[in-house]
Amino acid sequence: MSYELIDHTADFGLHVKGNDANSLFVNAAHAMFDQITDTLVLKGIKTEHVRAKGDDWPDLMINWLRELLYLWTGKSLLVKVVVIDSLSKYQLSSTVKVDCFDPNHHVIKDEIKGVTYHQVLVRGGKGGWKSKIFFDV
Amino acid sequence: MELKQIDKYRWELSKTGSMRVPGIVYATDEMIKGDQQNEPLKQVANVATLPGIIKASLAMPDMHWGYGFPIGGVAAFDGETGIISPGGVGYDINCGVRLATTSLVEKEVRPKQEDLINALYQNIPSGIGSTGSIKLSISEEKKVLTHGSRWAVQQGFGIDSDLDHTEDSGCMENADPDVVSNRALERGKKQLGTLGSGNHFLEVGVVEEVYDSKSAQVFGLFEGQVTLIVHSGSRGFGYQVCDDFLAYMTKHVQKLGFELPDRQLACAMIQSKEGIRYYNAMACAANYAWANRQILMHISSEVFSKVFDIGPKDLELNLVYDVCHNIAKKEKHVIDGKKRLVCVHRKGATRAFPPGHASLCDAYRPVGQPILIPGDMGTASFILVGTEKAMEETFGSTCHGAGRVLSRKAAKKKSKGRSIHRELEDKGILVRWSGRSTLAEEMPDAYKDISEVVAVVHGAGISKKVARLRPIGVVKG
């Protein structure tokens, strides 16, 4: 998976990479859920549609991950597959395959309280796209 | 950043750039130096740029790198012209600690130590996203948000005198459930009476040493006595309130005409419609947390009664005090000789009111407010008392705990090949936990030495040591 963990005294962050903006946003979603659970055992049985808006790329990234995190924290859904249906600097629309949390089948690794603006970065160029996101855990 | 030593325990971060006031950090020479302090010091400086900040951007000796504000940060803003910031409170609104004493002494508890810790672990729901036996309708949840600890006591989880021994009597004024999102309400419905995960815990301890016998007597503490500490907060409800308002205020703040050094410091003017909405929503989360800790203490009390086969009257599980660590409070403080209303943000910091303060109950007014400072699970916790000097220097605030020195990843790495629970058992401390990496992440090596942190606030005079507790059993989420 195209991400690395960043050390932070209180919490943790992710360095995510993608060939383009689309794959960066998909990889960020997968990286976050990879911290929450063992995504390999997920099947992606149900479908959810997730939209997000932002003032710029970093704001869009934070709001997108916020919406996905709420699938877990608010609806007890774990994300397996993400497909971006449309993406611009200011909004994103996606179709997400999820499983309902089953404590007998799913391991929860870490609690994420929030996706923060702390040192958030989203940058794209010829060499690809990258993002840095910190989480409150 | 230029750092000047003021005295043995205080350092001034000079006012530079867009800082409106200097920074003042409470620390020893050893604590303040080293690369780990660069980021939190930058955050102290960032907080100093916010409108309406009074006197200084402060940091306690347990300071570490947070989001927006440093953890261990304290800042007061003018009640008329200042700001209020969700980033200055944090995600776990009114994360806090309560301490209860019992009539039991260590030698009575040791033979049943394992039964007690196992029973606490089985009866207190803990771990990520844990849900409890209390399922609230939305209308009942709104009563919790409005009344806090009093709601819990009315439901039979405790007694009236518990309220006197809780900061703000366990209920912040102006809580308005109508400004809270449906998402927050949904998350709050199932989590009341649950411990949570991460650094939240229940700790059974023993009073090991009393430093101030007068205050200890007033607080009902004696050497050898068995105690209970509950550390938890507002659970998913509070995280959602913080997240909702951060999202909203990052947009709102763009209209206010000042630059933020960090988006996580998004804020609103305290007297604006937006500032009032956040304050009233935050108060709901604060009340949820107080009700939560009240319930957790009551369930623990029932467990003690069952394990030791004694009734509540003989157990005498009395609440000493309940303090919050993450909060913004409207308080009156004397600034340049005049009493002013200010909004004190304490993010990983504890209120430390002195003897005689009107906010304290009659029993504690002669000695001052009890302050509860938990350490890591293998060392000690401290009970302190508030001082007049805290009112003069730190808006009546002090430290909140040991403060992390290792990231969770670094702690896991350091724990490899070690059996943390066996190491603790060798020290006479039984641990039960639910998260698979909790024990490694929360190992004693991950935290600063609590004794050193407490020595700074004691030495600086912003609180005074009353007693030290030694853990004998811990339940972690």
Coordinates of C-alpha atoms in Angstrom, one line a residue:
Chain A
M1 CA 0.0 0.0 0.0
S2 CA 1.3 3.5 -0.9
Y3 CA 1.7 5.0 2.6
E4 CA 4.1 5.3 5.5
L5 CA 3.4 6.0 9.2
I6 CA 4.7 9.2 10.6
D7 CA 5.7 9.3 14.3
H8 CA 4.2 11.9 16.5
T9 CA 4.6 12.0 20.3
A10 CA 0.9 12.0 21.1
D11 CA -0.6 10.5 18.0
F12 CA 0.2 9.4 14.4
G13 CA 0.3 10.6 10.9
L14 CA 0.3 9.1 7.4
H15 CA 2.5 10.0 4.3
V16 CA 0.4 8.9 1.4
K17 CA 1.4 8.7 -2.3
G18 CA -0.6 8.4 -5.5
N19 CA 0.1 8.6 -9.3
D20 CA -2.6 11.2 -9.6
A21 CA -5.1 13.0 -7.4
N22 CA -7.6 10.2 -7.8
S23 CA -5.3 7.5 -6.6
L24 CA -4.0 9.7 -3.8
F25 CA -7.5 10.1 -2.3
V26 CA -8.2 6.4 -2.7
N27 CA -4.9 5.4 -1.1
A28 CA -5.5 7.9 1.8
A29 CA -8.9 6.2 2.5
H30 CA -7.3 2.7 2.4
A31 CA -4.4 3.8 4.6
M32 CA -6.8 5.2 7.2
F33 CA -8.8 2.0 7.3
D34 CA -5.7 -0.1 7.3
Q35 CA -4.9 1.6 10.7
I36 CA -8.4 0.9 12.0
T37 CA -8.8 -2.8 11.0
D38 CA -7.3 -5.7 9.1
T39 CA -8.8 -4.8 5.7
L40 CA -7.8 -8.1 4.2
V41 CA -10.6 -9.9 5.9
L42 CA -13.2 -7.4 4.7
K43 CA -15.5 -8.4 1.8
G44 CA -17.1 -5.1 0.8
I45 CA -20.7 -6.4 1.0
K46 CA -22.6 -3.1 1.2
T47 CA -22.4 0.0 -0.9
E48 CA -22.4 3.6 0.4
H49 CA -22.1 6.8 -1.4
V50 CA -19.8 9.4 0.2
R51 CA -19.4 13.0 -0.9
A52 CA -17.1 15.7 0.5
K53 CA -16.4 19.4 -0.2
G54 CA -13.4 21.6 0.6
D55 CA -11.9 25.0 0.1
D56 CA -8.7 23.6 -1.4
W57 CA -7.0 20.2 -1.8
P58 CA -5.9 19.8 1.9
D59 CA -9.4 20.9 3.1
L60 CA -11.0 18.4 0.7
M61 CA -8.7 15.6 1.9
I62 CA -9.6 16.3 5.6
N63 CA -13.3 16.5 4.9
W64 CA -13.2 13.3 2.8
L65 CA -11.4 11.3 5.5
R66 CA -13.8 12.8 8.1
E67 CA -16.8 11.5 6.2
L68 CA -15.2 8.1 5.8
L69 CA -14.3 8.0 9.5
Y70 CA -17.9 8.7 10.4
L71 CA -18.9 5.5 8.5
W72 CA -16.9 3.7 11.2
T73 CA -17.5 5.8 14.3
G74 CA -21.1 6.6 13.5
K75 CA -22.4 3.7 11.5
S76 CA -20.0 0.8 12.5
L77 CA -19.1 0.3 8.9
L78 CA -15.6 -0.7 7.8
V79 CA -14.3 0.4 4.4
K80 CA -12.9 -2.2 1.9
V81 CA -13.0 -0.6 -1.5
V82 CA -13.2 3.0 -2.6
V83 CA -14.0 4.2 -6.1
I84 CA -13.9 7.9 -6.9
D85 CA -16.7 8.8 -9.2
S86 CA -15.7 12.4 -9.6
L87 CA -13.0 14.7 -8.2
S88 CA -12.0 18.3 -8.4
K89 CA -10.1 20.6 -6.1
Y90 CA -13.3 21.5 -4.3
Q91 CA -15.4 18.4 -4.3
L92 CA -15.4 14.6 -4.4
S93 CA -18.0 12.0 -5.0
S94 CA -17.3 8.3 -4.4
T95 CA -18.8 4.8 -4.1
V96 CA -17.5 2.8 -1.2
K97 CA -17.8 -0.9 -0.4
V98 CA -18.2 -1.6 3.3
D99 CA -18.9 -4.4 5.8
C100 CA -20.9 -4.0 9.0
F101 CA -18.6 -4.4 12.0
D102 CA -18.8 -7.9 13.5
P103 CA -16.7 -8.3 16.7
N104 CA -16.3 -12.0 16.0
H105 CA -14.7 -11.4 12.6
H106 CA -13.1 -8.0 12.6
V107 CA -10.1 -6.8 14.7
I108 CA -10.0 -3.2 15.6
K109 CA -6.4 -2.0 15.8
D110 CA -6.5 1.7 16.7
E111 CA -9.1 4.2 17.7
I112 CA -9.0 7.4 15.6
K113 CA -10.8 10.3 17.4
G114 CA -10.4 12.8 14.5
V115 CA -8.6 13.8 11.3
T116 CA -6.7 17.0 12.0
Y117 CA -5.5 20.0 10.1
H118 CA -2.1 19.7 11.8
Q119 CA 0.6 20.2 9.1
V120 CA -1.8 18.9 6.5
L121 CA -0.3 18.7 3.0
V122 CA -1.6 17.7 -0.4
R123 CA 0.7 18.3 -3.3
G124 CA 0.6 17.2 -6.9
G125 CA 3.1 17.4 -9.8
K126 CA 4.8 15.5 -12.6
G127 CA 6.3 13.0 -10.2
G128 CA 2.9 12.1 -8.7
W129 CA 0.8 13.2 -5.8
K130 CA 1.5 13.1 -2.1
S131 CA -0.2 13.9 1.1
K132 CA 0.6 14.2 4.8
I133 CA -2.3 13.8 7.3
F134 CA -2.2 13.6 11.2
F135 CA -4.8 11.9 13.3
D136 CA -5.9 12.3 16.9
V137 CA -5.9 8.9 18.5
Chain B
M1 CA 12.5 31.2 19.0
E2 CA 14.4 32.8 21.9
L3 CA 14.0 31.1 25.3
K4 CA 15.1 32.9 28.5
Q5 CA 15.1 31.4 31.9
I6 CA 13.0 33.4 34.4
D7 CA 13.7 31.3 37.5
K8 CA 14.4 27.7 38.4
Y9 CA 11.1 26.5 36.9
R10 CA 10.0 29.1 34.4
W11 CA 11.1 29.9 30.9
E12 CA 10.0 32.8 28.7
L13 CA 9.5 32.5 25.0
S14 CA 10.1 36.0 23.7
K15 CA 7.4 37.8 21.9
T16 CA 8.4 37.7 18.2
G17 CA 6.6 38.0 14.8
S18 CA 2.8 38.1 15.2
M19 CA 2.8 36.9 18.8
R20 CA 0.6 39.2 20.9
V21 CA 2.1 38.1 24.2
P22 CA 5.2 36.0 25.2
G23 CA 5.1 32.4 26.1
I24 CA 5.8 31.0 29.6
V25 CA 6.8 27.4 30.1
Y26 CA 7.1 25.6 33.4
A27 CA 9.9 23.1 33.2
T28 CA 13.3 22.1 34.5
D29 CA 16.4 22.8 32.6
E30 CA 16.5 19.2 31.4
M31 CA 12.8 19.1 30.3
I32 CA 13.0 22.2 28.2
K33 CA 16.1 21.3 26.3
G34 CA 16.2 18.7 23.5
D35 CA 14.7 18.5 20.0
Q36 CA 11.4 17.0 21.3
Q37 CA 10.5 20.5 22.6
N38 CA 10.8 22.4 19.4
E39 CA 7.4 21.5 18.0
P40 CA 5.4 22.1 21.3
L41 CA 7.3 25.4 21.8
K42 CA 6.2 26.5 18.3
Q43 CA 2.7 25.7 19.3
V44 CA 3.0 27.8 22.4
A45 CA 4.1 30.7 20.1
N46 CA 1.2 30.0 17.7
V47 CA -1.3 30.2 20.5
A48 CA 0.2 33.6 21.5
T49 CA -0.9 35.0 18.1
L50 CA -4.6 34.5 18.8
P51 CA -6.8 37.7 19.4
G52 CA -7.6 38.6 23.0
I53 CA -5.0 36.5 24.6
I54 CA -4.1 37.8 28.1
K55 CA -0.7 38.0 29.7
A56 CA 1.0 34.9 28.2
S57 CA 0.6 31.7 26.3
L58 CA 1.4 29.1 29.1
A59 CA 2.6 25.6 29.1
M60 CA 2.8 23.2 32.0
P61 CA 5.8 20.8 32.6
D62 CA 3.9 17.9 31.0
M63 CA 3.9 19.8 27.7
H64 CA 4.1 17.8 24.6
W65 CA 3.3 18.1 20.9
G66 CA -0.4 18.3 20.3
Y67 CA -2.7 19.7 17.6
G68 CA -3.2 23.4 17.5
F69 CA -2.5 24.0 21.1
P70 CA 0.3 22.0 22.8
I71 CA -0.9 19.4 25.2
G72 CA -0.3 21.0 28.6
G73 CA -1.2 24.4 27.2
V74 CA -3.2 27.1 29.1
A75 CA -4.4 30.3 27.6
A76 CA -6.9 32.9 28.8
F77 CA -8.7 35.1 26.3
D78 CA -10.6 38.3 27.1
G79 CA -14.3 37.5 27.8
E80 CA -15.4 40.3 25.4
T81 CA -12.8 40.7 22.7
G82 CA -11.1 37.3 22.8
I83 CA -11.6 34.0 20.9
I84 CA -12.7 30.5 21.8
S85 CA -11.1 27.6 19.9
P86 CA -12.1 23.9 19.7
G87 CA -8.4 23.2 19.1
G88 CA -7.7 24.7 22.5
V89 CA -9.9 22.2 24.1
G90 CA -9.2 19.1 22.0
Y91 CA -11.3 16.2 20.7
D92 CA -11.9 14.5 24.1
I93 CA -13.8 17.4 25.7
N94 CA -13.7 17.2 29.5
C95 CA -11.4 14.2 29.5
G96 CA -10.7 14.1 33.2
V97 CA -10.0 12.3 36.3
R98 CA -11.9 11.4 39.5
L99 CA -10.5 10.0 42.7
A100 CA -12.5 8.1 45.3
T101 CA -11.3 6.8 48.7
T102 CA -12.5 3.6 50.5
S103 CA -12.5 2.4 54.0
L104 CA -10.2 -0.5 52.9
V105 CA -6.5 -0.8 53.5
E106 CA -4.0 -2.6 51.3
K107 CA -3.7 -5.7 53.4
E108 CA -7.5 -6.3 53.2
V109 CA -7.4 -5.9 49.4
R110 CA -4.2 -7.9 48.5
P111 CA -5.8 -11.4 49.0
K112 CA -8.6 -10.5 46.6
Q113 CA -6.6 -8.2 44.3
E114 CA -7.0 -10.5 41.3
D115 CA -10.7 -11.0 41.9
L116 CA -11.2 -7.2 42.2
I117 CA -9.3 -6.3 39.0
N118 CA -10.9 -9.1 37.0
A119 CA -14.4 -8.0 38.2
L120 CA -13.7 -4.4 37.4
Y121 CA -12.5 -5.4 33.9
Q122 CA -15.6 -7.6 33.4
N123 CA -18.1 -5.0 34.6
I124 CA -16.8 -1.8 33.1
P125 CA -17.1 -1.7 29.3
S126 CA -13.8 -0.7 27.9
G127 CA -12.0 -0.7 24.5
I128 CA -12.4 1.0 21.2
G129 CA -16.0 2.0 20.4
S130 CA -17.2 0.2 23.5
T131 CA -20.9 0.4 24.3
G132 CA -22.5 0.0 27.7
S133 CA -25.7 -1.2 29.2
I134 CA -27.2 2.2 29.3
K135 CA -29.0 2.9 26.0
L136 CA -30.4 6.4 25.8
S137 CA -33.3 7.8 23.7
I138 CA -32.4 11.1 22.1
S139 CA -34.7 13.0 24.6
E140 CA -33.0 11.3 27.6
E141 CA -29.6 11.9 26.1
K142 CA -30.4 15.6 25.9
K143 CA -31.1 15.5 29.7
V144 CA -27.7 14.1 30.3
L145 CA -26.2 16.9 28.2
T146 CA -28.1 19.5 30.1
H147 CA -27.7 18.2 33.7
G148 CA -24.4 16.2 33.6
S149 CA -23.6 14.4 36.9
R150 CA -26.9 15.4 38.4
W151 CA -28.7 13.3 35.8
A152 CA -26.5 10.3 36.8
V153 CA -27.2 10.8 40.5
Q154 CA -30.9 11.1 39.9
Q155 CA -30.8 7.7 38.1
G156 CA -29.2 6.2 41.2
F157 CA -25.6 6.3 40.1
G158 CA -24.2 8.1 43.2
I159 CA -25.3 10.4 45.9
D160 CA -25.9 14.2 46.1
S161 CA -22.7 14.9 47.9
D162 CA -20.8 13.6 44.9
L163 CA -21.9 16.8 43.1
D164 CA -20.2 19.0 45.7
H165 CA -17.0 17.1 45.0
T166 CA -17.0 17.6 41.3
E167 CA -15.6 20.6 39.4
D168 CA -18.6 22.9 38.5
S169 CA -20.8 20.4 40.5
G170 CA -20.6 18.2 37.4
C171 CA -22.7 20.5 35.2
M172 CA -21.5 23.4 33.0
E173 CA -24.1 26.1 32.5
N174 CA -25.4 27.1 29.1
A175 CA -25.3 23.6 27.7
D176 CA -27.7 23.6 24.7
P177 CA -28.4 20.2 23.1
D178 CA -30.1 22.0 20.2
V179 CA -26.7 23.2 18.8
V180 CA -25.3 19.6 18.8
S181 CA -25.3 17.6 15.5
N182 CA -27.4 14.5 15.0
R183 CA -24.1 12.7 14.4
A184 CA -22.9 13.6 17.9
L185 CA -26.2 12.6 19.4
E186 CA -26.2 9.3 17.6
R187 CA -22.7 8.5 18.8
G188 CA -23.5 9.5 22.4
K189 CA -26.6 7.3 22.7
K190 CA -24.7 4.1 23.3
Q191 CA -21.5 5.1 25.0
L192 CA -22.5 6.4 28.4
G193 CA -21.0 4.4 31.2
T194 CA -18.0 3.2 29.1
L195 CA -14.3 3.7 29.7
G196 CA -13.0 4.0 26.2
S197 CA -9.5 3.1 24.9
G198 CA -6.0 4.6 24.7
N199 CA -4.9 6.3 27.9
H200 CA -8.2 5.9 29.7
F201 CA -8.2 3.7 32.7
L202 CA -9.4 2.6 36.1
E203 CA -6.7 2.4 38.7
V204 CA -6.9 0.8 42.2
G205 CA -4.2 2.4 44.3
V206 CA -2.8 2.8 47.8
V207 CA -2.0 6.1 49.6
E208 CA 1.7 5.6 49.9
E209 CA 2.8 8.9 51.4
V210 CA 1.1 12.0 52.8
Y211 CA 3.0 15.3 52.4
D212 CA 0.4 17.7 53.7
S213 CA -1.5 16.1 56.6
K214 CA -4.0 19.0 57.0
S215 CA -5.2 18.9 53.4
A216 CA -5.1 15.1 53.4
Q217 CA -7.3 14.9 56.4
V218 CA -9.8 17.3 54.8
F219 CA -9.8 15.2 51.6
G220 CA -10.3 12.0 53.7
L221 CA -6.9 10.4 52.8
F222 CA -4.6 8.3 55.1
E223 CA -1.6 6.2 54.4
G224 CA -2.3 2.6 53.5
Q225 CA -5.8 3.5 52.3
V226 CA -7.1 1.9 49.1
T227 CA -8.3 4.4 46.4
L228 CA -9.9 4.3 43.0
I229 CA -9.1 6.6 40.1
V230 CA -11.3 6.9 37.0
H231 CA -9.8 8.5 33.8
S232 CA -12.3 8.9 31.0
G233 CA -14.0 11.6 29.0
S234 CA -16.9 12.4 26.7
R235 CA -16.3 9.5 24.3
G236 CA -17.5 9.6 20.7
F237 CA -20.0 12.4 21.6
G238 CA -17.2 14.8 22.5
Y239 CA -15.0 13.8 19.5
Q240 CA -17.9 14.5 17.2
V241 CA -18.7 17.9 18.8
C242 CA -15.0 18.9 18.4
D243 CA -14.9 17.7 14.8
D244 CA -18.1 19.4 13.7
F245 CA -17.0 22.7 15.1
L246 CA -13.5 22.5 13.8
A247 CA -14.9 21.9 10.3
Y248 CA -17.3 24.9 10.7
M249 CA -14.8 27.3 12.3
T250 CA -12.0 26.7 9.7
K251 CA -14.4 28.4 7.2
H252 CA -15.8 30.9 9.7
V253 CA -12.4 32.2 10.8
Q254 CA -11.5 33.2 7.2
K255 CA -14.1 36.0 7.6
L256 CA -12.5 37.4 10.7
G257 CA -9.5 39.1 9.1
F258 CA -6.6 37.6 10.9
E259 CA -4.1 34.9 9.7
L260 CA -3.9 31.6 11.6
P261 CA -0.5 30.0 11.9
D262 CA -2.2 26.6 12.0
R263 CA -5.7 25.7 10.7
Q264 CA -6.1 23.5 13.8
L265 CA -6.4 26.8 15.8
A266 CA -9.6 27.7 14.0
C267 CA -11.7 29.8 16.3
A268 CA -14.5 32.3 16.7
M269 CA -14.9 35.5 18.7
I270 CA -16.3 34.4 22.1
Q271 CA -19.2 36.8 22.0
S272 CA -20.2 36.0 18.4
K273 CA -23.1 33.7 17.5
E274 CA -20.5 31.1 16.4
G275 CA -18.5 31.3 19.6
I276 CA -21.5 31.0 21.8
R277 CA -22.7 27.9 19.8
Y278 CA -19.4 26.2 20.3
Y279 CA -19.3 27.0 24.0
N280 CA -22.8 25.7 24.5
A281 CA -22.1 22.5 22.5
M282 CA -18.8 22.0 24.4
A283 CA -20.7 22.4 27.7
C284 CA -23.0 19.5 26.5
A285 CA -19.9 17.3 26.0
A286 CA -18.4 18.4 29.4
N287 CA -21.7 17.3 31.0
Y288 CA -21.7 14.0 29.2
A289 CA -18.2 13.3 30.5
W290 CA -19.1 14.1 34.1
A291 CA -22.2 11.8 33.9
N292 CA -19.9 9.2 32.4
R293 CA -17.3 9.3 35.2
Q294 CA -20.1 9.4 37.8
I295 CA -21.6 6.2 36.4
L296 CA -18.2 4.5 36.0
M297 CA -17.4 5.3 39.7
H298 CA -20.8 3.9 40.8
I299 CA -20.4 0.6 38.8
S300 CA -16.9 0.3 40.4
S301 CA -18.3 0.9 43.8
E302 CA -20.8 -2.0 43.2
V303 CA -17.9 -4.2 42.1
F304 CA -15.9 -3.4 45.3
S305 CA -19.0 -4.2 47.4
K306 CA -19.5 -7.5 45.8
V307 CA -15.9 -8.7 45.8
F308 CA -15.4 -7.7 49.5
D309 CA -18.9 -8.6 50.5
I310 CA -19.6 -5.3 52.2
G311 CA -22.4 -2.8 51.9
P312 CA -21.9 0.8 50.6
K313 CA -21.9 2.1 54.2
D314 CA -19.0 0.0 55.2
L315 CA -17.1 0.4 51.9
E316 CA -17.3 4.2 52.3
L317 CA -16.4 4.8 48.6
N318 CA -16.3 8.6 48.8
L319 CA -15.6 10.9 45.9
V320 CA -12.7 13.1 46.8
Y321 CA -12.9 15.2 43.6
D322 CA -13.4 15.1 39.8
V323 CA -11.4 17.5 37.6
C324 CA -11.4 18.1 33.9
H325 CA -8.3 18.3 31.7
N326 CA -9.6 19.5 28.3
I327 CA -12.0 22.4 28.6
A328 CA -12.6 26.1 28.0
K329 CA -14.1 27.9 31.0
K330 CA -15.5 31.4 31.6
E331 CA -13.9 32.4 34.9
K332 CA -13.1 35.7 36.7
H333 CA -9.5 36.4 37.2
V334 CA -7.6 39.5 38.5
I335 CA -5.7 41.0 35.6
D336 CA -3.5 44.1 36.4
G337 CA -5.4 44.6 39.6
K338 CA -8.9 44.4 38.1
K339 CA -11.3 41.4 38.1
R340 CA -12.1 40.4 34.5
L341 CA -14.2 37.7 32.9
V342 CA -11.9 35.5 30.7
C343 CA -12.2 32.3 28.8
V344 CA -9.5 30.0 30.1
H345 CA -8.5 27.2 27.7
R346 CA -7.0 24.2 29.5
K347 CA -5.8 21.6 27.0
G348 CA -4.1 18.8 29.1
A349 CA -4.1 21.1 32.1
T350 CA -6.0 21.1 35.4
R351 CA -7.8 23.8 37.3
A352 CA -6.0 24.6 40.6
F353 CA -8.1 27.0 42.6
P354 CA -6.8 28.2 46.0
P355 CA -8.1 28.2 49.5
G356 CA -11.1 30.5 49.9
H357 CA -12.3 30.3 46.3
A358 CA -16.0 30.7 46.0
S359 CA -16.2 27.8 43.5
L360 CA -15.2 25.3 46.1
C361 CA -17.6 23.4 48.4
D362 CA -17.6 24.4 52.1
A363 CA -15.5 21.4 53.1
Y364 CA -12.6 22.2 50.7
R365 CA -12.7 26.0 50.9
P366 CA -10.3 26.2 53.9
V367 CA -7.5 24.2 52.1
G368 CA -8.1 24.7 48.4
Q369 CA -9.2 22.5 45.4
P370 CA -8.0 18.9 45.2
I371 CA -5.9 18.3 42.0
L372 CA -5.5 14.8 40.7
I373 CA -2.4 14.0 38.6
P374 CA -2.3 10.4 37.3
G375 CA 1.1 9.1 36.3
D376 CA 1.8 6.1 34.1
M377 CA 0.4 2.7 35.2
G378 CA 3.6 1.5 36.8
T379 CA 4.7 4.4 38.9
A380 CA 2.5 6.7 41.0
S381 CA -0.3 9.3 40.9
F382 CA -0.3 12.5 42.9
I383 CA -2.9 14.5 44.8
L384 CA -2.1 18.2 45.0
V385 CA -4.0 21.2 46.1
G386 CA -4.5 24.6 44.4
T387 CA -2.7 27.8 45.5
E388 CA -3.0 31.6 45.3
K389 CA 0.1 31.6 43.2
A390 CA -1.7 29.6 40.5
M391 CA -4.3 32.4 40.4
E392 CA -1.6 35.0 40.0
E393 CA 0.5 33.2 37.4
T394 CA -1.5 30.6 35.5
F395 CA -5.2 31.5 35.7
G396 CA -5.6 28.9 38.4
S397 CA -4.1 26.1 36.4
T398 CA -1.5 23.3 36.8
C399 CA -0.3 20.2 35.0
H400 CA -2.5 17.2 34.2
G401 CA -0.3 14.1 34.1
A402 CA 3.0 12.7 33.1
G403 CA 3.0 13.6 29.4
R404 CA 4.2 11.3 26.7
V405 CA 7.9 11.1 25.7
L406 CA 7.6 8.2 23.3
S407 CA 5.2 8.0 20.3
R408 CA 3.0 5.0 20.2
K409 CA 5.1 3.5 17.5
A410 CA 8.3 4.1 19.4
A411 CA 6.7 2.6 22.6
K412 CA 5.6 -0.5 20.7
K413 CA 9.2 -0.9 19.3
K414 CA 10.7 -0.5 22.8
S415 CA 8.3 -3.1 24.2
K416 CA 9.3 -5.8 21.7
G417 CA 10.4 -9.0 23.4
R418 CA 9.2 -7.7 26.8
S419 CA 6.2 -8.8 28.7
I420 CA 4.9 -5.5 30.1
H421 CA 2.1 -7.1 32.2
R422 CA 4.6 -9.4 33.8
E423 CA 7.0 -6.5 34.6
L424 CA 4.1 -4.7 36.2
E425 CA 3.0 -7.9 38.1
D426 CA 6.6 -8.1 39.5
K427 CA 5.9 -4.6 41.0
G428 CA 2.7 -5.8 42.5
I429 CA 0.4 -4.2 39.9
L430 CA -2.2 -6.3 38.1
V431 CA -3.3 -5.1 34.7
R432 CA -6.2 -6.1 32.5
W433 CA -6.6 -4.5 29.1
S434 CA -8.7 -4.8 25.9
G435 CA -6.8 -3.2 23.0
R436 CA -4.2 -5.4 21.4
S437 CA -1.5 -2.8 21.5
T438 CA -2.7 -0.8 24.5
L439 CA -0.2 -2.2 26.9
A440 CA 2.8 -1.6 24.7
E441 CA 1.6 1.9 23.8
E442 CA 0.9 2.8 27.4
M443 CA 3.9 1.2 29.0
P444 CA 5.6 3.3 31.8
D445 CA 8.6 4.0 29.6
A446 CA 6.3 6.0 27.2
Y447 CA 5.8 8.7 29.8
K448 CA 7.8 11.4 31.6
D449 CA 8.6 10.7 35.2
I450 CA 5.5 11.9 37.0
S451 CA 7.5 12.8 40.1
E452 CA 9.6 15.3 38.1
V453 CA 6.5 16.9 36.6
V454 CA 4.9 17.3 40.0
A455 CA 8.2 18.6 41.5
V456 CA 8.0 21.5 39.0
V457 CA 4.5 22.6 39.8
H458 CA 5.2 22.2 43.5
G459 CA 8.5 24.0 43.3
A460 CA 7.0 26.8 41.2
G461 CA 4.2 27.1 43.8
I462 CA 1.3 26.7 41.3
S463 CA 0.1 23.7 43.4
K464 CA 1.2 21.9 46.4
K465 CA 1.8 18.2 47.0
V466 CA -0.7 16.5 49.3
A467 CA -0.2 12.8 48.8
R468 CA 1.3 10.1 46.5
L469 CA -0.6 7.0 45.4
R470 CA 1.0 3.7 44.3
P471 CA -1.0 1.6 41.8
I472 CA -1.9 -2.0 42.6
G473 CA -4.4 -2.7 39.8
V474 CA -5.2 -1.1 36.5
V475 CA -7.9 -1.7 33.9
K476 CA -7.1 -0.2 30.5
G477 CA -9.3 0.2 27.4

